Short mmCIF file of C-alpha atoms in Angstrom, two decimals:
data_model
loop_
_atom_site.label_atom_id
_atom_site.label_comp_id
_atom_site.label_asym_id
_atom_site.label_seq_id
_atom_site.Cartn_x
_atom_site.Cartn_y
_atom_site.Cartn_z
CA MET W 1 -44.27 12.18 26.56
CA ALA W 2 -45.49 8.89 28.07
CA THR W 3 -43.14 6.84 30.25
CA ILE W 4 -42.97 3.13 31.00
CA LYS W 5 -44.63 3.89 34.35
CA ASP W 6 -47.58 5.48 32.52
CA VAL W 7 -47.94 2.35 30.40
CA ALA W 8 -47.86 0.14 33.49
CA ARG W 9 -50.51 2.28 35.20
CA GLN W 10 -52.74 2.28 32.11
CA ALA W 11 -52.48 -1.51 31.72
CA GLY W 12 -52.81 -2.19 35.44
CA VAL W 13 -49.55 -4.14 35.60
CA SER W 14 -46.06 -3.67 37.02
CA VAL W 15 -43.21 -1.88 35.25
CA ALA W 16 -41.35 -5.20 35.17
CA THR W 17 -44.21 -6.76 33.20
CA VAL W 18 -44.12 -3.92 30.66
CA SER W 19 -40.36 -4.41 30.32
CA ARG W 20 -40.83 -8.13 29.64
CA VAL W 21 -43.32 -7.34 26.90
CA LEU W 22 -41.09 -4.69 25.32
CA ASN W 23 -38.00 -6.89 25.36
CA SER W 24 -39.71 -10.25 24.66
CA ALA W 25 -38.02 -11.54 27.81
CA GLY W 26 -39.74 -13.99 30.16
CA TYR W 27 -43.30 -15.32 30.22
CA VAL W 28 -46.26 -12.95 30.04
CA HIS W 29 -49.85 -14.24 29.84
CA GLU W 30 -51.45 -13.46 26.49
CA ASP W 31 -54.27 -11.40 28.05
CA THR W 32 -51.74 -9.36 30.02
CA ARG W 33 -49.59 -8.86 26.92
CA LYS W 34 -52.65 -7.56 25.06
CA LYS W 35 -53.37 -5.04 27.84
CA VAL W 36 -49.79 -3.76 27.70
CA GLU W 37 -49.81 -3.50 23.91
CA ASP W 38 -53.14 -1.65 23.99
CA ALA W 39 -51.73 0.76 26.58
CA ILE W 40 -48.65 1.39 24.45
CA LEU W 41 -50.85 2.25 21.46
CA ALA W 42 -53.21 4.42 23.49
CA LEU W 43 -50.38 6.43 25.02
CA ASN W 44 -48.26 6.47 21.84
CA TYR W 45 -45.38 5.24 23.97
CA SER W 46 -41.93 4.95 22.37
CA PRO W 47 -39.33 3.03 24.40
CA ASN W 48 -35.91 4.58 24.93
CA GLU W 49 -33.52 2.65 22.70
CA VAL W 50 -30.52 3.20 24.96
CA ALA W 51 -32.44 2.04 28.03
CA ARG W 52 -33.66 -1.05 26.21
CA SER W 53 -30.12 -1.85 25.04
CA LEU W 54 -28.81 -1.66 28.58
CA TYR W 55 -31.57 -4.02 29.73
CA LYS W 56 -30.93 -6.53 26.94
CA ARG W 57 -27.14 -6.06 26.88
CA LYS W 58 -27.43 -5.70 23.09
CA SER W 59 -28.34 -2.45 21.38
CA LYS W 60 -29.40 -1.76 17.81
CA LEU W 61 -27.50 1.52 17.58
CA ILE W 62 -24.62 2.25 15.21
CA GLY W 63 -22.30 5.27 15.21
CA LEU W 64 -21.61 6.95 11.85
CA LEU W 65 -18.81 9.52 11.78
CA ILE W 66 -18.51 11.78 8.71
CA PRO W 67 -15.84 14.45 8.14
CA ASP W 68 -17.87 17.31 6.65
CA ILE W 69 -21.65 17.45 6.53
CA THR W 70 -21.55 20.46 4.15
CA ASN W 71 -20.02 18.32 1.38
CA PRO W 72 -22.95 16.78 -0.56
CA TYR W 73 -20.93 13.63 -1.22
CA PHE W 74 -21.09 12.47 2.39
CA PRO W 75 -24.91 12.60 2.78
CA GLN W 76 -25.10 10.24 -0.22
CA ILE W 77 -22.90 7.78 1.66
CA ALA W 78 -24.84 8.31 4.91
CA ARG W 79 -28.12 7.53 3.13
CA GLY W 80 -26.71 4.23 1.92
CA VAL W 81 -25.61 3.34 5.44
CA GLU W 82 -28.97 4.35 6.92
CA ASP W 83 -31.07 2.44 4.38
CA GLU W 84 -29.14 -0.80 4.86
CA MET W 85 -29.12 -0.45 8.64
CA ARG W 86 -32.83 0.30 8.79
CA GLU W 87 -33.65 -2.76 6.70
CA ASN W 88 -31.77 -4.79 9.32
CA ASP W 89 -33.53 -3.09 12.28
CA TYR W 90 -30.57 -0.89 13.27
CA ARG W 91 -30.56 2.87 13.88
CA ILE W 92 -27.67 5.27 13.45
CA ILE W 93 -26.25 8.18 15.43
CA ILE W 94 -24.38 10.62 13.17
CA GLY W 95 -21.40 12.71 14.19
CA ASN W 96 -19.75 15.43 12.09
CA SER W 97 -16.03 15.71 12.88
CA ASP W 98 -15.19 18.72 10.67
CA GLU W 99 -11.91 16.87 9.93
CA ASN W 100 -10.91 17.67 13.52
CA GLU W 101 -9.19 14.84 15.40
CA GLN W 102 -10.26 16.06 18.86
CA LYS W 103 -13.89 16.42 17.78
CA GLU W 104 -13.70 12.95 16.25
CA LEU W 105 -12.46 11.52 19.55
CA GLU W 106 -15.30 13.22 21.42
CA TYR W 107 -17.87 11.70 19.07
CA LEU W 108 -16.39 8.23 19.51
CA GLN W 109 -16.75 8.69 23.25
CA THR W 110 -20.36 9.81 22.74
CA PHE W 111 -21.07 6.74 20.63
CA THR W 112 -19.65 4.50 23.35
CA GLN W 113 -21.65 6.25 26.05
CA ASN W 114 -24.82 5.66 24.02
CA ASN W 115 -24.08 1.94 23.91
CA VAL W 116 -23.55 1.57 20.15
CA VAL W 117 -22.48 -1.87 18.99
CA GLY W 118 -20.30 -0.73 16.10
CA VAL W 119 -18.98 2.30 14.23
CA ILE W 120 -18.65 3.25 10.57
CA THR W 121 -16.16 6.06 10.14
CA LEU W 122 -15.03 8.28 7.28
CA THR W 123 -12.13 9.54 9.33
CA ASN W 124 -9.14 11.44 8.02
CA ASN W 125 -7.04 9.69 10.66
CA PRO W 126 -7.50 5.94 10.19
CA ASP W 127 -4.15 4.78 11.56
CA THR W 128 -4.10 6.68 14.85
CA ASN W 129 -4.01 4.97 18.25
CA THR W 130 -7.65 5.99 18.67
CA TYR W 131 -8.82 3.19 16.38
CA ALA W 132 -6.04 0.75 17.22
CA SER W 133 -7.30 0.62 20.80
CA PHE W 134 -11.03 0.93 20.04
CA SER W 135 -12.89 -2.07 21.43
CA LEU W 136 -15.99 -2.02 19.21
CA PRO W 137 -16.23 -3.30 15.62
CA VAL W 138 -15.18 -0.58 13.17
CA VAL W 139 -15.51 -0.30 9.40
CA PHE W 140 -13.66 2.41 7.50
CA LEU W 141 -15.70 3.91 4.66
CA ASP W 142 -14.18 5.90 1.78
CA ARG W 143 -10.95 5.41 3.73
CA THR W 144 -8.56 2.49 4.19
CA SER W 145 -6.76 1.01 7.16
CA HIS W 146 -3.98 -1.53 7.46
CA ASP W 147 -5.81 -3.70 9.99
CA LYS W 148 -9.51 -2.75 9.97
CA PRO W 149 -12.21 -3.64 7.41
CA SER W 150 -12.55 -0.98 4.72
CA VAL W 151 -14.91 -0.03 1.89
CA TYR W 152 -13.55 2.35 -0.72
CA ALA W 153 -13.48 3.23 -4.42
CA ASP W 154 -10.64 2.64 -6.88
CA GLY W 155 -8.95 6.01 -6.49
CA TRP W 156 -5.95 5.16 -8.68
CA GLN W 157 -8.17 4.25 -11.62
CA GLY W 158 -10.26 7.37 -11.02
CA GLY W 159 -7.23 9.63 -11.16
CA ARG W 160 -6.06 7.92 -14.31
CA LEU W 161 -9.44 8.30 -16.02
CA ALA W 162 -9.50 12.01 -15.15
CA ALA W 163 -6.03 12.55 -16.61
CA GLU W 164 -6.88 10.60 -19.76
CA ALA W 165 -9.94 12.79 -20.32
CA ILE W 166 -7.86 15.96 -19.93
CA ILE W 167 -5.18 14.61 -22.29
CA ALA W 168 -7.73 13.50 -24.89
CA GLY W 169 -9.28 16.96 -24.80
CA GLY W 170 -6.01 18.52 -25.92
CA SER W 171 -4.74 20.26 -22.77
CA ARG W 172 -1.00 20.94 -22.75
CA GLU W 173 -0.35 22.44 -19.29
CA VAL W 174 -2.17 20.46 -16.64
CA THR W 175 -2.57 21.24 -12.93
CA VAL W 176 -3.39 18.43 -10.51
CA MET W 177 -5.00 19.27 -7.17
CA GLN W 178 -3.53 16.78 -4.72
CA GLY W 179 -5.84 15.77 -1.89
CA PRO W 180 -4.89 15.53 1.79
CA ALA W 181 -1.57 13.71 2.19
CA HIS W 182 -2.83 11.58 5.10
CA VAL W 183 -5.91 10.25 3.24
CA LYS W 184 -4.82 7.24 1.20
CA PRO W 185 -7.70 7.17 -1.33
CA ALA W 186 -6.90 10.82 -2.15
CA GLN W 187 -3.27 9.92 -2.74
CA ASP W 188 -4.28 6.95 -4.86
CA ARG W 189 -6.27 9.17 -7.22
CA TYR W 190 -3.39 11.68 -7.30
CA GLN W 191 -0.92 8.93 -8.20
CA GLY W 192 -3.22 7.54 -10.88
CA ALA W 193 -3.41 10.98 -12.53
CA LEU W 194 0.36 11.45 -12.39
CA ASP W 195 1.03 8.01 -13.86
CA ALA W 196 -1.19 8.77 -16.87
CA LEU W 197 0.33 12.23 -17.38
CA LYS W 198 3.88 10.90 -17.21
CA GLU W 199 3.12 8.10 -19.67
CA ALA W 200 1.77 10.70 -22.10
CA GLY W 201 4.82 12.94 -21.63
CA MET W 202 2.67 15.80 -20.37
CA ASP W 203 3.82 18.84 -18.42
CA TYR W 204 1.97 19.22 -15.15
CA HIS W 205 1.86 21.24 -11.95
CA VAL W 206 0.68 20.22 -8.49
CA ILE W 207 -1.40 22.20 -6.02
CA GLN W 208 -1.37 20.67 -2.55
CA THR W 209 -4.63 20.65 -0.60
CA SER W 210 -4.90 19.73 3.08
CA SER W 211 -8.67 19.29 3.25
CA PHE W 212 -11.77 18.33 1.27
CA SER W 213 -13.76 20.96 3.14
CA PHE W 214 -16.24 23.24 1.41
CA HIS W 215 -14.80 26.24 3.25
CA ASN W 216 -11.35 26.08 1.60
CA VAL W 217 -12.17 25.64 -2.06
CA ASP W 218 -12.53 29.30 -3.10
CA ARG W 219 -9.07 30.14 -1.77
CA LEU W 220 -7.58 27.09 -3.47
CA ALA W 221 -9.09 28.01 -6.84
CA THR W 222 -7.77 31.56 -6.59
CA ASN W 223 -4.33 30.32 -5.61
CA LEU W 224 -4.29 27.87 -8.50
CA PHE W 225 -4.87 30.51 -11.18
CA ASP W 226 -2.56 33.02 -9.47
CA THR W 227 0.25 30.45 -9.43
CA TYR W 228 -0.36 28.84 -12.84
CA PRO W 229 -2.30 31.40 -14.90
CA SER W 230 -1.69 29.61 -18.21
CA THR W 231 -2.91 26.19 -17.11
CA ASP W 232 -5.42 24.76 -19.56
CA GLY W 233 -6.41 21.54 -17.83
CA ILE W 234 -7.29 20.98 -14.15
CA ILE W 235 -7.82 17.71 -12.33
CA ALA W 236 -9.63 18.69 -9.13
CA SER W 237 -9.40 16.84 -5.83
CA ASN W 238 -13.21 16.61 -5.63
CA ASP W 239 -16.34 18.12 -7.15
CA LEU W 240 -16.52 21.03 -4.71
CA ALA W 241 -13.01 22.07 -5.67
CA ALA W 242 -13.88 21.67 -9.35
CA ILE W 243 -16.97 23.90 -8.96
CA ALA W 244 -14.85 26.59 -7.32
CA VAL W 245 -12.35 26.33 -10.17
CA ILE W 246 -15.14 26.78 -12.74
CA HIS W 247 -16.34 29.93 -10.97
CA GLU W 248 -12.83 31.36 -10.72
CA ALA W 249 -12.07 30.58 -14.38
CA VAL W 250 -15.24 32.36 -15.51
CA ARG W 251 -14.46 35.31 -13.23
CA ARG W 252 -11.09 35.66 -14.96
CA GLY W 253 -12.61 35.50 -18.44
CA ARG W 254 -11.44 31.93 -19.13
CA ARG W 255 -13.91 29.90 -21.17
CA VAL W 256 -14.75 26.38 -20.01
CA PRO W 257 -13.93 24.07 -21.72
CA GLU W 258 -12.54 26.03 -24.66
CA ASP W 259 -9.71 27.70 -22.69
CA VAL W 260 -9.47 25.38 -19.71
CA GLN W 261 -10.79 21.87 -19.12
CA ILE W 262 -11.84 20.73 -15.65
CA VAL W 263 -12.54 17.26 -14.26
CA GLY W 264 -13.94 16.71 -10.77
CA PHE W 265 -14.21 13.68 -8.54
CA ASP W 266 -17.25 12.18 -6.72
CA ASP W 267 -20.21 13.10 -9.00
CA ILE W 268 -22.27 14.85 -6.33
CA PRO W 269 -25.88 15.56 -7.39
CA ILE W 270 -25.30 19.22 -8.26
CA SER W 271 -22.49 18.38 -10.73
CA GLY W 272 -24.91 17.69 -13.56
CA LEU W 273 -26.95 20.84 -12.86
CA LEU W 274 -24.11 23.32 -13.30
CA SER W 275 -23.61 25.44 -16.37
CA PRO W 276 -21.42 24.11 -17.82
CA ALA W 277 -22.19 20.70 -16.33
CA LEU W 278 -19.16 19.16 -14.67
CA SER W 279 -17.26 16.25 -16.17
CA THR W 280 -16.24 14.08 -13.23
CA ILE W 281 -15.32 10.68 -11.85
CA ARG W 282 -18.30 8.95 -10.29
CA GLN W 283 -17.83 7.10 -7.03
CA PRO W 284 -20.81 4.87 -6.15
CA ALA W 285 -21.33 6.62 -2.80
CA TYR W 286 -24.73 5.16 -1.95
CA GLU W 287 -23.69 1.60 -2.78
CA MET W 288 -20.48 2.01 -0.77
CA GLY W 289 -22.53 3.11 2.24
CA ARG W 290 -24.75 0.03 2.00
CA ALA W 291 -21.76 -2.27 1.64
CA ALA W 292 -20.10 -0.78 4.73
CA ALA W 293 -23.31 -1.27 6.71
CA ARG W 294 -23.57 -4.93 5.65
CA LEU W 295 -19.92 -5.48 6.54
CA LEU W 296 -20.40 -4.00 10.02
CA ILE W 297 -23.53 -6.05 10.66
CA ASN W 298 -21.57 -9.19 9.80
CA LEU W 299 -18.84 -8.17 12.23
CA ILE W 300 -21.40 -7.56 14.98
CA ASP W 301 -22.89 -11.00 14.31
CA ASN W 302 -19.37 -12.52 14.46
CA LYS W 303 -19.45 -13.55 10.81
CA HIS W 304 -15.80 -13.23 9.86
CA ASN W 305 -15.83 -15.33 6.70
CA MET W 306 -16.42 -12.35 4.45
CA GLU W 307 -14.20 -10.01 2.47
CA ALA W 308 -12.69 -7.38 4.78
CA TYR W 309 -11.55 -4.97 2.05
CA ILE W 310 -14.13 -4.03 -0.57
CA GLN W 311 -13.08 -1.88 -3.52
CA PHE W 312 -15.70 -0.38 -5.84
CA PRO W 313 -15.04 0.56 -9.48
CA VAL W 314 -15.32 4.16 -10.64
CA GLU W 315 -16.61 5.67 -13.87
CA TYR W 316 -15.75 8.74 -15.95
CA ILE W 317 -18.85 10.88 -16.55
CA GLU W 318 -18.35 13.14 -19.55
CA ARG W 319 -20.28 16.39 -19.46
CA ASN W 320 -19.44 19.92 -20.59
CA THR W 321 -16.21 20.95 -18.84
CA THR W 322 -14.11 18.76 -21.15
CA ARG W 323 -13.81 19.07 -24.94
CA LYS W 324 -16.02 16.48 -26.56
CA VAL W 325 -15.04 17.37 -30.13
CA ALA W 326 -11.33 17.06 -29.42
CA ARG W 327 -11.93 13.74 -27.61
CA ASN W 328 -13.84 12.36 -30.58
CA LYS W 329 -10.99 13.31 -32.89
#
């Protein structure tokens, strides 16, 4: 791989001259600039972004921290962040925290060491001292914070829409999978579901979940049917949990949606490819990612006259795990 010294040697100039060309800093004669640019092309030289940021005291690197890379919902968000950042000449460094607070802290340190100018985080721990004392601009995505800019979906309305679909489909004994207690959007969707069920006078059970992780959903689905074997309507904490519930219901000889209705949350790409296809609440993940990126760029540019809390609407997507005929009646 070519270095800046190789470029200087090829062009017959000093390393300092190459640096001035790369960073558009200081005067360089047009003929000399052309020699340097030709050398860069000939050697296929790619400058080190971190080194350039240290030289210019301003990098174009952003840290993006996601909680679980195995959940297809989060790559949708990451793509939105990346596309918006790339259009504005920024690059991202991605960290996967596995919902582990210590690993999250280590990634934040790594971001800082790589001279990022801001962080977008989908942390499960938004109100810890880690972020209260963090010196760089931070935007919370799919999470909310009391004192930091946040981009999130209307969880309460999503939970309510899920419950209304289950009720309209004729379920009588509903089980609600409550998301992690320390993640506010998860509790918002849980509360929205409970409010709708209570207003309808419905009986319901609650299964507590401590994580959105892919690795826990099979156990949760088994526990749900072991604990409430006669449940005929399930509001899942996310699409992965809903998929596990479908598999467990089929394994136990329960027909979906005839014997048990299921509604997910997120609308990950695979939801519509299942058999039966999953009815779910769609969060606009890609658009949320782009909005968070725009918000962070504004913070970096010291533009503070913009909305700090951005809530996106959600939508119920009716597919084949809820009873269409009963709903139409």
